[in-house]
Amino acid sequence: MSEGGRALYAGVELGGTNVVFGVGHADGTLLDRRQMSTLDPDTTLRGIARGLDELAGRFGPARGLGIATFGPVRLDPTARDYGSIGRTPKTAWRDVNVLQELGSRFGGPVDIQTDVIGAAIGEATWGAGRGRDPFVYITVGTGIGAGVLVHGRPITGLLHPEAGHLRAPRAPGDAYPGGCEFHRDCIEGLAAGPSIVARWGGRLEELDPDHPAYELIAHYLSHLVTDIVLCVAPRGIVLGGGVMTNLGLFPAIRAGVQRLLGGYLEVEELAERVGEFIVPPGLGPDAGVLGAIEVGRNAAEIGRAARDP
Amino acid sequence: MSEGGRALYAGVELGGTNVVFGVGHADGTLLDRRQMSTLDPDTTLRGIARGLDELAGRFGPARGLGIATFGPVRLDPTARDYGSIGRTPKTAWRDVNVLQELGSRFGGPVDIQTDVIGAAIGEATWGAGRGRDPFVYITVGTGIGAGVLVHGRPITGLLHPEAGHLRAPRAPGDAYPGGCEFHRDCIEGLAAGPSIVARWGGRLEELDPDHPAYELIAHYLSHLVTDIVLCVAPRGIVLGGGVMTNLGLFPAIRAGVQRLLGGYLEVEELAERVGEFIVPPGLGPDAGVLGAIEVGRNAAEIGRAARDP
C-alpha cells in the first residue's frame, strides 16, 4: 500500500550455501533483498519466516510466495511428497518439505521450483533470456545445475533436469578422480567449485590467469553446454554462479562448443552471434530471488483463477 | 467421403533410407500406407506427390498434409529457409526446401517436423508415449536422433534436438575411431547401424546372441538415455529404429541407465518401473507416418483457425 497500491509478491531463493529472499513487483522491481547462510532446516526456515514477516510489516502483505530451492526436490503437484527435498548431500535437509513448511507459515498462494529454474525464470522475464525460447540457465558454483524453460514454462517431469551430472569424455591427461558423491566423475564432480579447490588448492580467481585450470574447466563446461544444445535446442544460454564470475571462461567455452559441434548445426547463434548466445546473467546475483518473486506472482494468479473461475 | 464423411489427413515420413506416406483419420486409423526408397530429391518428391494424388483419387482429398523429414531441417517459421534441409551427409538434398516442394503440390494446409519428432508425436498420440510429458522418442538406425515433446509440443529452437551427436566416455578398450562425418566418435558415430557393420562386419541380429557387440552398443545407448534424462526429465522414453528391433538391448540399457544415475534420482521410473519407462515403440514401424498424419491434422486445424478467427 505504501507502494501506491501496486501488488507485492515475495520470493525465497533457498540455495545450498545462502538464502536470499525479498519482496517486489510484477515489473521486476526488488524492494528489499535479504541474505543469510543456509544452516540446519529448523533455524533456516524459521529465519526466513521471520524475515518475511518483517518485510510484510514494512511493505504490506504479499499476494503470493515463490520458493526456488536447491534440489533434488519433488515438483510434481500430484506426488505424495510434493515440495520435499530429495537425496541431497545436505543430509539434514533430506525429506524436509520446504513447500509445506514455508507455505503454511505464509498462509497465501505459494509455489515451488528449483533454485536454478528460479534463476532461469528471472533471466527469461527481465534479464538475458528475454525473448529466447527454449532458454537455459546453467549455474556453476558449489554444484552445477540447469533450469530449462520450453514454450515459456519450466521443464519438470521425472523430477527436473539435473544436467550437472552429465558425463563427458575426460580432458587429455586429467586423472583427478572426481568429487561427486553419487557419480564421482560427472561434470559436477570434475568442474564445480569444490573440485577446483581440491585440484589446485584455491578458487579459479586465486590462480594465475594463464593457469591450465581455465582450459580444463572450460573443456568440461563446453561439453555441458554442447550436450544441452543437442538435447534442448535452446535459443539462449546463461552461465551464472560463482565459478562463472571468472569471465575469461566465456570465450573458451564458446570456442569449445563450436569445436565440439563441428559445424553440424549451421545457425548464426553458433557462428558470428555466439557471443550473444552463451552469456553471463543480466540480473547478476538477483536472478534467483527475482525469479522466485515471479513464481510467487504466478502462484497468486493461479490462486485467484482458482477462486474466481 | 467414402469413409462416411470423416475428415482425412495425409502424412509423409521422409526418412534417410525410405519414404513412407499414407492417409488416415484423427483417431489414428491408417487407411493406406505406401513405401519407397529415398532416392535423389527430384525423383523422390515427384514420387510422393504422385502417390498422394493417387490416394486422394481413391479416398478423397486430405484436409492437411504433415511432413516428417530427416534432418537437419529448418523448423523456424520465421526463417528465410523455413522447411529446407541443412548440412546432411546426403549432399543432393542440401538446401532442398521439402516443405515448399511438397506443400505447393499439395495445395492445402501443410506443416513440417523432423522424422523423429513425427515418430514422437505418433507415439505420444496413440502409442507408448500416451500421457507421458515430457516424452522422448529415440531412433537408432542409420543415424541416431531424438524427438522431444514438452508440454505436449515438440521442442524446436536452435534447429531441433540432435541428441545422436552427444559425446560419451569411451567403453573400456573401445578403439574404433567412429564413423560420424562431423564428429567422428559421437554416439551416432560409435553406435548407429553403419558403425556396427563397420566394427563387426554385419548387423547386430546377424551376430551371436552373446557377442560383446551388445554390451558395447548398450554402453553408448545407456549414456544417450542418461544424458536425455538429465537434460529433459522425461516421463517416458521410446527407443525405436532398426538397431532397437534387437530387443535384447533393452534390459542392458535399462541396467546401464540405472548404474549411470547411481540412485541420484529417487523415482519409481528408475527403479521398480524402469521396464515401463524405457520401452519399444507401441506403433511399430507406423509411428512416423501416423505422427506425420497428426502433424497434417494440426496444420489443417491451424489453417482453419487462421481463416476463421
Coordinates of C-alpha atoms in Angstrom, one line a residue:
Chain A
M1 CA 0.0 0.0 0.0
S2 CA 2.9 2.3 0.8
E3 CA 3.9 1.4 -2.8
G4 CA 0.9 3.2 -4.4
G5 CA -1.3 0.1 -4.2
R6 CA 0.9 -1.9 -6.6
A7 CA 0.6 -5.6 -5.9
L8 CA 3.5 -7.1 -3.8
Y9 CA 5.0 -10.6 -4.2
A10 CA 7.5 -12.4 -2.0
G11 CA 10.3 -14.7 -3.2
V12 CA 12.8 -17.0 -1.4
E13 CA 15.9 -18.4 -3.1
L14 CA 17.0 -21.2 -0.9
G15 CA 20.5 -22.1 -2.1
G16 CA 22.8 -24.7 -0.8
T17 CA 25.1 -22.1 0.7
N18 CA 23.0 -18.9 1.1
V19 CA 19.3 -17.9 1.3
V20 CA 18.2 -14.8 -0.4
F21 CA 14.7 -13.5 0.0
G22 CA 12.8 -10.3 -0.7
V23 CA 9.7 -8.7 -2.0
G24 CA 9.0 -7.0 -5.3
H25 CA 6.5 -6.1 -8.0
A26 CA 5.5 -7.8 -11.2
D27 CA 7.7 -5.4 -13.2
G28 CA 10.9 -6.8 -11.7
T29 CA 11.4 -4.1 -9.1
L30 CA 13.1 -5.6 -6.0
L31 CA 12.0 -3.5 -3.0
D32 CA 14.1 -5.3 -0.4
R33 CA 16.6 -8.2 -0.5
R34 CA 18.0 -10.0 2.5
Q35 CA 20.6 -12.7 2.7
M36 CA 21.6 -15.3 5.3
S37 CA 23.6 -18.6 5.4
T38 CA 21.8 -21.8 4.8
L39 CA 22.1 -23.7 8.1
D40 CA 20.0 -26.6 9.5
P41 CA 16.4 -26.7 8.3
D42 CA 14.8 -25.6 11.5
T43 CA 16.9 -22.5 12.0
T44 CA 16.9 -21.6 8.3
L45 CA 13.1 -22.0 7.8
R46 CA 12.3 -20.0 11.0
G47 CA 14.7 -17.3 9.9
I48 CA 13.1 -17.0 6.5
A49 CA 9.6 -16.9 8.0
R50 CA 10.6 -14.2 10.5
G51 CA 12.2 -12.2 7.7
L52 CA 9.1 -12.4 5.5
D53 CA 7.0 -11.2 8.4
E54 CA 9.3 -8.2 8.9
L55 CA 9.0 -7.4 5.2
A56 CA 5.2 -7.7 5.3
G57 CA 5.2 -5.3 8.3
R58 CA 7.3 -2.8 6.4
F59 CA 5.8 -3.1 2.8
G60 CA 2.5 -4.7 3.4
P61 CA 1.3 -8.3 2.8
A62 CA 2.5 -10.1 -0.3
R63 CA -0.2 -11.7 -2.6
G64 CA 1.9 -14.8 -3.4
L65 CA 5.1 -16.5 -2.3
G66 CA 7.6 -18.2 -4.7
I67 CA 10.2 -20.6 -3.5
A68 CA 13.3 -21.5 -5.5
T69 CA 15.2 -24.2 -3.7
F70 CA 18.3 -26.3 -4.1
G71 CA 17.4 -29.9 -5.1
P72 CA 16.6 -32.5 -5.9
V73 CA 13.1 -31.6 -5.0
R74 CA 9.8 -33.2 -5.9
L75 CA 8.0 -30.7 -8.2
D76 CA 5.1 -32.9 -9.3
P77 CA 1.9 -31.4 -7.6
T78 CA 0.3 -34.9 -7.7
A79 CA 3.1 -36.6 -5.8
R80 CA 2.6 -37.5 -2.2
D81 CA 5.9 -35.8 -1.3
Y82 CA 5.3 -32.6 -3.5
G83 CA 7.7 -29.9 -2.3
S84 CA 10.1 -32.3 -0.4
I85 CA 13.9 -32.2 -0.7
G86 CA 15.3 -35.5 -2.1
R87 CA 18.6 -37.2 -1.9
T88 CA 20.9 -34.2 -1.3
P89 CA 24.4 -34.4 0.2
K90 CA 23.0 -31.9 2.8
T91 CA 21.6 -34.8 4.8
A92 CA 19.8 -32.8 7.4
W93 CA 17.5 -31.5 4.6
R94 CA 16.5 -34.8 3.2
D95 CA 12.7 -35.3 3.2
V96 CA 12.2 -31.8 4.5
N97 CA 9.0 -30.4 2.9
V98 CA 10.1 -26.9 2.1
L99 CA 6.9 -26.0 0.3
Q100 CA 4.7 -27.1 3.3
E101 CA 7.0 -25.5 5.9
L102 CA 7.2 -22.1 4.3
G103 CA 3.7 -22.2 2.7
S104 CA 1.9 -22.9 5.9
R105 CA 3.7 -20.0 7.7
F106 CA 3.0 -17.7 4.8
G107 CA -0.7 -18.6 4.5
G108 CA -1.3 -17.4 0.9
P109 CA -0.8 -18.8 -2.6
V110 CA 2.6 -20.4 -2.9
D111 CA 4.6 -22.4 -5.5
I112 CA 8.0 -24.0 -5.7
Q113 CA 10.7 -24.6 -8.3
T114 CA 14.4 -25.4 -8.1
D115 CA 16.8 -22.6 -7.4
V116 CA 18.2 -22.8 -10.9
I117 CA 14.7 -22.9 -12.5
G118 CA 14.0 -19.8 -10.4
A119 CA 17.1 -18.1 -11.9
A120 CA 16.1 -19.2 -15.4
I121 CA 12.6 -17.6 -14.8
G122 CA 14.2 -14.4 -13.5
E123 CA 16.6 -14.1 -16.5
A124 CA 13.8 -15.1 -19.0
T125 CA 11.4 -12.5 -17.6
W126 CA 13.7 -9.5 -17.0
G127 CA 17.3 -10.5 -18.0
A128 CA 19.5 -12.0 -20.6
G129 CA 16.8 -14.7 -21.5
R130 CA 14.1 -12.3 -22.7
G131 CA 12.6 -13.5 -26.0
R132 CA 14.6 -16.7 -26.0
D133 CA 12.6 -19.9 -26.2
P134 CA 13.8 -22.5 -25.3
F135 CA 16.0 -20.9 -22.7
V136 CA 18.6 -22.5 -20.3
Y137 CA 20.2 -21.1 -17.2
I138 CA 23.2 -23.0 -16.0
T139 CA 24.8 -22.3 -12.6
V140 CA 28.4 -23.3 -11.9
G141 CA 29.2 -23.0 -8.2
T142 CA 29.2 -25.4 -5.3
G143 CA 27.3 -27.6 -7.6
I144 CA 26.3 -27.5 -11.3
G145 CA 22.7 -27.3 -12.3
A146 CA 20.5 -26.2 -15.2
G147 CA 17.0 -24.7 -15.4
V148 CA 15.3 -25.3 -18.7
L149 CA 12.3 -23.3 -20.0
V150 CA 10.4 -24.6 -23.0
H151 CA 7.3 -22.8 -24.5
G152 CA 7.8 -20.3 -21.7
R153 CA 7.5 -22.8 -18.8
P154 CA 10.0 -24.9 -16.8
I155 CA 10.6 -28.5 -17.8
T156 CA 9.7 -30.7 -14.9
G157 CA 8.7 -34.3 -15.2
L158 CA 10.9 -37.1 -13.8
L159 CA 11.9 -34.6 -11.1
H160 CA 13.6 -31.9 -13.1
P161 CA 16.8 -31.6 -15.3
E162 CA 20.0 -32.4 -13.4
A163 CA 22.4 -31.6 -16.2
G164 CA 25.4 -31.1 -13.8
H165 CA 25.5 -34.9 -13.5
L166 CA 26.1 -35.5 -17.2
R167 CA 29.3 -37.4 -18.1
A168 CA 31.8 -36.1 -20.6
P169 CA 35.0 -37.6 -22.1
R170 CA 38.0 -36.8 -20.0
A171 CA 40.3 -34.0 -20.9
P172 CA 43.6 -35.5 -22.1
G173 CA 45.8 -36.2 -19.1
D174 CA 43.1 -35.4 -16.4
A175 CA 43.5 -38.1 -13.8
Y176 CA 41.5 -36.3 -11.0
P177 CA 39.1 -39.0 -9.7
G178 CA 36.2 -36.5 -9.3
G179 CA 34.3 -35.4 -6.3
C180 CA 30.6 -36.2 -6.9
E181 CA 29.1 -38.2 -4.0
F182 CA 26.9 -40.1 -6.5
H183 CA 28.8 -40.3 -9.8
R184 CA 32.4 -39.3 -8.9
D185 CA 33.5 -38.0 -12.3
C186 CA 30.3 -36.5 -13.7
I187 CA 30.8 -32.9 -14.9
E188 CA 29.8 -31.5 -11.5
G189 CA 32.3 -33.8 -9.9
L190 CA 35.1 -32.6 -12.2
A191 CA 34.4 -28.9 -12.7
A192 CA 32.3 -27.4 -9.9
G193 CA 33.8 -25.1 -7.3
P194 CA 34.8 -27.8 -4.7
S195 CA 36.7 -29.8 -7.4
I196 CA 38.6 -26.7 -8.4
V197 CA 39.7 -26.2 -4.8
A198 CA 40.5 -29.9 -4.4
R199 CA 42.6 -29.9 -7.7
W200 CA 44.5 -26.7 -7.3
G201 CA 44.1 -25.6 -3.7
G202 CA 42.2 -22.4 -4.4
R203 CA 39.4 -20.8 -6.4
L204 CA 39.9 -20.1 -10.0
E205 CA 40.2 -16.3 -9.4
E206 CA 43.1 -17.0 -7.0
L207 CA 45.1 -18.8 -9.7
D208 CA 47.4 -17.3 -12.3
P209 CA 45.3 -16.0 -15.3
D210 CA 47.1 -18.4 -17.7
H211 CA 46.9 -21.4 -15.3
P212 CA 45.9 -24.5 -17.1
A213 CA 42.9 -24.8 -14.8
Y214 CA 40.9 -22.5 -17.1
E215 CA 41.4 -24.7 -20.1
L216 CA 40.4 -27.8 -18.1
I217 CA 37.3 -26.3 -16.6
A218 CA 36.3 -24.9 -20.0
H219 CA 36.7 -28.4 -21.5
Y220 CA 34.0 -29.8 -19.2
L221 CA 31.7 -26.8 -19.4
S222 CA 31.9 -26.8 -23.2
H223 CA 30.7 -30.4 -23.1
L224 CA 27.9 -29.5 -20.7
V225 CA 26.7 -26.6 -23.0
T226 CA 27.1 -28.8 -26.1
D227 CA 25.0 -31.6 -24.6
I228 CA 22.3 -29.1 -23.6
V229 CA 22.3 -27.6 -27.1
L230 CA 21.9 -31.1 -28.6
C231 CA 19.1 -32.2 -26.3
V232 CA 17.1 -29.0 -25.8
A233 CA 17.9 -26.7 -28.9
P234 CA 17.9 -23.5 -26.8
R235 CA 17.9 -20.1 -28.3
G236 CA 19.9 -18.7 -25.4
I237 CA 22.1 -20.0 -22.6
V238 CA 23.1 -18.0 -19.5
L239 CA 26.0 -19.3 -17.4
G240 CA 26.0 -18.0 -13.9
G241 CA 27.2 -18.9 -10.4
G242 CA 30.4 -18.3 -8.5
V243 CA 32.8 -20.1 -11.0
M244 CA 31.4 -18.1 -13.9
T245 CA 32.3 -14.8 -12.4
N246 CA 35.6 -15.6 -14.0
L247 CA 34.5 -14.1 -17.3
G248 CA 37.6 -15.4 -19.0
L249 CA 35.9 -18.7 -19.2
F250 CA 33.3 -17.4 -21.6
P251 CA 35.4 -17.1 -24.8
A252 CA 37.0 -20.5 -24.0
I253 CA 33.6 -22.2 -23.6
R254 CA 32.1 -20.5 -26.8
A255 CA 35.1 -21.8 -28.8
G256 CA 34.8 -25.2 -27.2
V257 CA 31.2 -25.5 -28.1
Q258 CA 31.9 -24.5 -31.7
R259 CA 34.7 -27.1 -31.9
L260 CA 32.5 -29.9 -30.4
L261 CA 29.6 -29.2 -32.7
G262 CA 32.0 -29.2 -35.7
G263 CA 29.8 -27.0 -37.9
Y264 CA 27.0 -29.5 -37.8
L265 CA 24.3 -27.0 -36.8
E266 CA 24.5 -24.2 -39.3
V267 CA 23.0 -21.4 -37.4
E268 CA 24.2 -17.8 -36.7
E269 CA 24.0 -18.4 -32.9
L270 CA 26.9 -20.9 -33.2
A271 CA 28.9 -18.7 -35.6
E272 CA 29.0 -14.9 -35.8
R273 CA 26.5 -14.5 -32.9
V274 CA 27.9 -17.0 -30.4
G275 CA 28.8 -14.0 -28.2
E276 CA 25.1 -13.3 -27.7
F277 CA 24.2 -16.9 -27.4
I278 CA 26.3 -18.0 -24.5
V279 CA 26.3 -15.1 -22.0
P280 CA 26.6 -14.1 -18.3
P281 CA 23.4 -13.3 -16.3
G282 CA 21.7 -10.0 -17.0
L283 CA 20.5 -9.7 -13.4
G284 CA 23.7 -10.6 -11.7
P285 CA 23.1 -12.2 -8.3
D286 CA 19.4 -11.2 -8.2
A287 CA 18.3 -13.6 -10.9
G288 CA 17.2 -16.2 -8.3
V289 CA 15.3 -14.1 -5.9
L290 CA 13.6 -12.2 -8.8
G291 CA 12.7 -15.5 -10.4
A292 CA 11.2 -16.6 -7.1
I293 CA 9.2 -13.4 -6.9
E294 CA 7.8 -14.2 -10.4
V295 CA 7.0 -17.7 -9.2
G296 CA 5.1 -16.1 -6.4
R297 CA 3.3 -13.8 -8.7
N298 CA 2.3 -16.7 -10.9
A299 CA 1.0 -18.6 -7.8
A300 CA -1.1 -15.7 -6.8
E301 CA -2.6 -15.5 -10.3
I302 CA -3.4 -19.2 -10.4
G303 CA -4.8 -18.9 -6.8
R304 CA -7.0 -16.0 -8.0
A305 CA -8.1 -18.0 -11.0
A306 CA -9.0 -21.0 -8.8
R307 CA -11.2 -18.8 -6.6
D308 CA -12.8 -16.8 -9.4
P309 CA -13.1 -19.1 -12.5
Chain B
M1 CA -16.4 -39.2 -48.3
S2 CA -16.2 -42.9 -48.9
E3 CA -15.2 -43.0 -45.2
G4 CA -18.6 -41.7 -44.1
G5 CA -17.5 -38.1 -44.3
R6 CA -14.8 -38.4 -41.6
A7 CA -12.0 -35.9 -42.3
L8 CA -8.9 -37.3 -44.0
Y9 CA -5.3 -36.2 -43.4
A10 CA -2.1 -37.1 -45.3
G11 CA 1.3 -37.8 -43.8
V12 CA 4.8 -38.2 -45.3
E13 CA 7.6 -39.7 -43.4
L14 CA 10.7 -38.8 -45.4
G15 CA 13.5 -40.9 -43.9
G16 CA 17.1 -41.1 -44.9
T17 CA 16.6 -44.6 -46.4
N18 CA 12.9 -45.0 -47.1
V19 CA 9.8 -42.8 -47.6
V20 CA 6.5 -43.9 -46.0
F21 CA 3.4 -42.0 -46.7
G22 CA -0.3 -42.5 -46.3
V23 CA -3.7 -41.1 -45.3
G24 CA -5.7 -41.6 -42.2
H25 CA -8.1 -40.1 -39.6
A26 CA -7.7 -38.1 -36.5
D27 CA -8.3 -41.3 -34.4
G28 CA -5.1 -42.9 -35.6
T29 CA -6.7 -45.1 -38.3
L30 CA -4.2 -45.6 -41.2
L31 CA -6.3 -46.2 -44.4
D32 CA -3.4 -46.8 -46.7
R33 CA 0.4 -46.8 -46.3
R34 CA 2.9 -46.8 -49.1
Q35 CA 6.7 -47.2 -49.0
M36 CA 9.5 -46.4 -51.4
S37 CA 13.3 -45.8 -51.3
T38 CA 14.6 -42.3 -50.7
L39 CA 16.5 -41.5 -53.9
D40 CA 17.5 -38.2 -55.4
P41 CA 15.3 -35.2 -54.4
D42 CA 13.6 -34.8 -57.8
T43 CA 12.6 -38.5 -58.2
T44 CA 11.6 -38.8 -54.6
L45 CA 9.5 -35.7 -54.3
R46 CA 7.7 -36.4 -57.6
G47 CA 7.0 -40.0 -56.5
I48 CA 5.5 -38.8 -53.2
A49 CA 3.3 -36.2 -55.0
R50 CA 2.1 -38.8 -57.5
G51 CA 1.3 -41.2 -54.6
L52 CA -0.6 -38.6 -52.7
D53 CA -2.6 -37.8 -55.8
E54 CA -3.5 -41.5 -56.2
L55 CA -4.6 -41.7 -52.5
A56 CA -6.7 -38.6 -52.9
G57 CA -8.3 -40.2 -56.0
R58 CA -9.2 -43.3 -54.0
F59 CA -10.1 -41.9 -50.6
G60 CA -10.9 -38.2 -51.4
P61 CA -9.0 -35.1 -50.7
A62 CA -7.0 -34.7 -47.4
R63 CA -7.6 -31.6 -45.3
G64 CA -4.0 -31.2 -44.3
L65 CA -0.5 -32.6 -45.0
G66 CA 2.1 -33.3 -42.5
I67 CA 5.8 -33.9 -43.4
A68 CA 8.2 -35.6 -41.1
T69 CA 11.7 -35.4 -42.7
F70 CA 15.2 -36.4 -42.0
G71 CA 17.3 -33.5 -40.9
P72 CA 18.8 -31.2 -40.0
V73 CA 15.9 -29.1 -41.3
R74 CA 15.0 -25.5 -40.6
L75 CA 11.8 -25.6 -38.5
D76 CA 11.5 -21.9 -37.6
P77 CA 8.5 -20.5 -39.5
T78 CA 10.1 -17.0 -39.4
A79 CA 13.4 -18.2 -41.0
R80 CA 14.1 -17.4 -44.7
D81 CA 14.9 -21.0 -45.4
Y82 CA 11.9 -22.5 -43.3
G83 CA 11.4 -26.1 -44.4
S84 CA 14.9 -26.5 -46.0
I85 CA 17.2 -29.5 -45.4
G86 CA 20.6 -28.5 -43.9
R87 CA 24.0 -29.9 -43.7
T88 CA 23.2 -33.6 -44.2
P89 CA 25.6 -36.3 -45.5
K90 CA 23.0 -36.8 -48.3
T91 CA 24.5 -33.9 -50.2
A92 CA 22.0 -33.9 -53.1
W93 CA 19.3 -33.0 -50.5
R94 CA 21.2 -30.0 -49.0
D95 CA 19.1 -26.8 -49.3
V96 CA 16.2 -28.6 -50.8
N97 CA 13.0 -27.0 -49.4
V98 CA 10.9 -30.1 -48.7
L99 CA 8.1 -28.0 -47.2
Q100 CA 7.8 -25.8 -50.3
E101 CA 8.2 -28.6 -52.8
L102 CA 5.6 -30.9 -51.3
G103 CA 3.3 -28.1 -49.9
S104 CA 2.9 -26.4 -53.3
R105 CA 2.0 -29.6 -55.0
F106 CA -0.5 -30.5 -52.2
G107 CA -2.1 -27.1 -52.2
G108 CA -3.7 -27.2 -48.7
P109 CA -2.6 -26.6 -45.1
V110 CA 0.8 -28.2 -44.5
D111 CA 3.4 -28.4 -41.7
I112 CA 6.8 -29.9 -41.2
Q113 CA 8.7 -31.6 -38.4
T114 CA 11.8 -33.9 -38.3
D115 CA 11.1 -37.6 -38.9
V116 CA 11.9 -38.4 -35.3
I117 CA 9.7 -35.7 -33.9
G118 CA 7.0 -37.2 -36.2
A119 CA 7.5 -40.6 -34.6
A120 CA 7.5 -38.9 -31.1
I121 CA 4.1 -37.3 -32.0
G122 CA 2.7 -40.6 -33.3
E123 CA 3.8 -42.5 -30.1
A124 CA 2.6 -39.7 -27.8
T125 CA -0.8 -39.5 -29.5
W126 CA -1.6 -43.2 -30.0
G127 CA 1.3 -45.3 -28.8
A128 CA 3.7 -45.9 -25.9
G129 CA 4.0 -42.2 -25.1
R130 CA 0.4 -41.5 -24.2
G131 CA 0.0 -39.5 -21.0
R132 CA 3.8 -39.0 -20.7
D133 CA 5.1 -35.4 -20.6
P134 CA 7.9 -34.7 -21.3
F135 CA 8.2 -37.6 -23.8
V136 CA 11.2 -38.6 -25.9
Y137 CA 11.4 -40.8 -28.9
I138 CA 14.9 -42.0 -29.8
T139 CA 15.6 -43.8 -33.1
V140 CA 18.7 -45.9 -33.5
G141 CA 19.2 -46.9 -37.1
T142 CA 21.3 -45.5 -40.0
G143 CA 21.6 -42.5 -37.7
I144 CA 20.6 -41.7 -34.1
G145 CA 18.1 -39.0 -33.4
A146 CA 15.6 -37.9 -30.7
G147 CA 12.3 -36.1 -30.8
V148 CA 11.4 -34.3 -27.6
L149 CA 7.9 -33.3 -26.7
V150 CA 7.4 -30.9 -23.7
H151 CA 4.1 -29.5 -22.5
G152 CA 2.6 -31.6 -25.4
R153 CA 4.6 -29.9 -28.2
P154 CA 7.9 -30.6 -29.9
I155 CA 11.0 -28.7 -28.8
T156 CA 12.3 -26.7 -31.6
G157 CA 14.5 -23.7 -31.3
L158 CA 18.1 -23.6 -32.4
L159 CA 17.0 -26.1 -35.2
H160 CA 15.9 -29.1 -33.1
P161 CA 17.5 -31.6 -30.8
E162 CA 20.2 -33.6 -32.4
A163 CA 21.0 -35.9 -29.5
G164 CA 22.6 -38.6 -31.6
H165 CA 25.7 -36.3 -31.7
L166 CA 26.2 -36.3 -28.0
R167 CA 29.6 -37.4 -26.7
A168 CA 30.1 -40.1 -24.1
P169 CA 33.1 -41.6 -22.3
R170 CA 34.5 -44.5 -24.3
A171 CA 33.7 -48.0 -23.3
P172 CA 36.9 -49.6 -21.8
G173 CA 39.1 -50.9 -24.6
D174 CA 37.0 -49.5 -27.5
A175 CA 39.5 -48.1 -30.0
Y176 CA 37.1 -47.8 -33.0
P177 CA 37.7 -44.3 -34.4
G178 CA 34.0 -43.7 -35.1
G179 CA 32.1 -43.0 -38.3
C180 CA 30.4 -39.7 -37.9
E181 CA 31.2 -37.3 -40.8
F182 CA 31.1 -34.3 -38.5
H183 CA 32.2 -35.6 -35.0
R184 CA 33.8 -38.9 -35.7
D185 CA 33.2 -40.5 -32.3
C186 CA 29.9 -39.0 -31.1
I187 CA 27.4 -41.6 -30.0
E188 CA 25.9 -41.8 -33.5
G189 CA 29.4 -42.4 -34.9
L190 CA 30.1 -45.2 -32.4
A191 CA 26.7 -47.0 -32.1
A192 CA 24.5 -46.4 -35.1
G193 CA 23.8 -49.1 -37.7
P194 CA 26.7 -48.3 -40.0
S195 CA 29.3 -48.3 -37.2
I196 CA 28.0 -51.8 -36.1
V197 CA 28.6 -53.1 -39.7
A198 CA 32.0 -51.4 -39.8
R199 CA 33.1 -52.8 -36.5
W200 CA 31.8 -56.4 -36.8
G201 CA 31.0 -57.0 -40.5
G202 CA 27.3 -57.5 -40.0
R203 CA 24.2 -56.2 -38.3
L204 CA 23.6 -56.9 -34.6
E205 CA 20.9 -59.6 -35.4
E206 CA 23.5 -61.4 -37.6
L207 CA 25.9 -61.8 -34.7
D208 CA 26.0 -64.4 -32.0
P209 CA 23.5 -63.5 -29.2
D210 CA 26.3 -63.3 -26.6
H211 CA 28.6 -61.3 -28.9
P212 CA 30.3 -58.5 -27.0
A213 CA 28.8 -56.1 -29.5
Y214 CA 25.6 -56.0 -27.5
E215 CA 27.4 -54.8 -24.4
L216 CA 29.3 -52.2 -26.3
I217 CA 26.3 -50.7 -28.1
A218 CA 24.3 -50.8 -24.8
H219 CA 27.1 -48.8 -23.2
Y220 CA 26.7 -45.9 -25.6
L221 CA 22.9 -46.0 -25.7
S222 CA 22.8 -46.0 -21.9
H223 CA 24.8 -42.8 -21.9
L224 CA 22.5 -41.3 -24.5
V225 CA 19.4 -42.2 -22.5
T226 CA 21.0 -41.0 -19.3
D227 CA 22.0 -37.6 -20.9
I228 CA 18.5 -37.1 -22.1
V229 CA 17.0 -38.0 -18.6
L230 CA 19.4 -35.4 -17.1
C231 CA 18.6 -32.7 -19.6
V232 CA 14.9 -33.2 -20.3
A233 CA 13.5 -35.1 -17.3
P234 CA 11.1 -37.2 -19.5
R235 CA 8.3 -39.3 -18.1
G236 CA 8.8 -41.9 -20.8
I237 CA 11.3 -42.9 -23.4
V238 CA 10.7 -45.0 -26.5
L239 CA 13.7 -46.5 -28.3
G240 CA 12.9 -47.4 -31.9
G241 CA 14.6 -47.8 -35.3
G242 CA 16.3 -50.8 -36.9
V243 CA 19.0 -51.4 -34.2
M244 CA 16.4 -51.5 -31.5
T245 CA 14.5 -54.3 -33.1
N246 CA 17.1 -56.3 -31.2
L247 CA 15.1 -56.3 -28.0
G248 CA 17.9 -57.9 -26.0
L249 CA 19.3 -54.3 -25.9
F250 CA 16.5 -53.1 -23.7
P251 CA 17.4 -54.9 -20.4
A252 CA 21.1 -53.9 -20.9
I253 CA 20.2 -50.2 -21.5
R254 CA 17.8 -50.1 -18.5
A255 CA 20.5 -51.5 -16.3
G256 CA 23.1 -49.2 -17.7
V257 CA 21.0 -46.1 -17.1
Q258 CA 20.3 -47.2 -13.5
R259 CA 24.1 -47.7 -13.0
L260 CA 25.0 -44.3 -14.5
L261 CA 22.4 -42.4 -12.5
G262 CA 23.7 -44.1 -9.3
G263 CA 20.5 -43.8 -7.4
Y264 CA 20.6 -40.0 -7.6
L265 CA 17.1 -39.5 -8.9
E266 CA 14.9 -41.4 -6.5
V267 CA 11.9 -42.1 -8.6
E268 CA 9.9 -45.3 -9.4
E269 CA 10.6 -44.9 -13.1
L270 CA 14.3 -45.6 -12.5
A271 CA 13.7 -48.4 -10.0
E272 CA 10.9 -50.9 -10.0
R273 CA 9.1 -49.4 -13.0
V274 CA 12.1 -49.0 -15.3
G275 CA 10.6 -51.6 -17.6
E276 CA 7.7 -49.2 -18.3
F277 CA 9.9 -46.2 -18.6
I278 CA 12.3 -47.2 -21.3
V279 CA 10.3 -49.1 -23.9
P280 CA 10.0 -50.2 -27.6
P281 CA 7.5 -48.3 -29.9
G282 CA 3.8 -49.1 -29.4
L283 CA 3.1 -48.4 -33.1
G284 CA 6.0 -50.4 -34.6
P285 CA 7.1 -49.0 -37.9
D286 CA 3.9 -46.9 -38.3
A287 CA 4.9 -44.3 -35.6
G288 CA 6.5 -41.9 -38.2
V289 CA 3.7 -41.9 -40.8
L290 CA 1.0 -41.7 -38.1
G291 CA 2.8 -38.8 -36.5
A292 CA 3.1 -37.1 -39.8
I293 CA -0.7 -37.5 -40.3
E294 CA -1.2 -35.9 -36.9
V295 CA 1.1 -33.0 -38.0
G296 CA -1.2 -32.7 -41.0
R297 CA -4.3 -32.7 -38.9
N298 CA -2.8 -30.0 -36.7
A299 CA -1.9 -27.9 -39.8
A300 CA -5.5 -28.2 -41.1
E301 CA -6.8 -27.0 -37.7
I302 CA -4.4 -24.0 -37.6
G303 CA -5.2 -23.3 -41.2
R304 CA -8.9 -23.2 -40.4
A305 CA -8.3 -21.1 -37.3
A306 CA -6.3 -18.6 -39.5
R307 CA -9.2 -18.3 -42.0
D308 CA -12.0 -18.1 -39.3
P309 CA -10.6 -16.5 -36.2

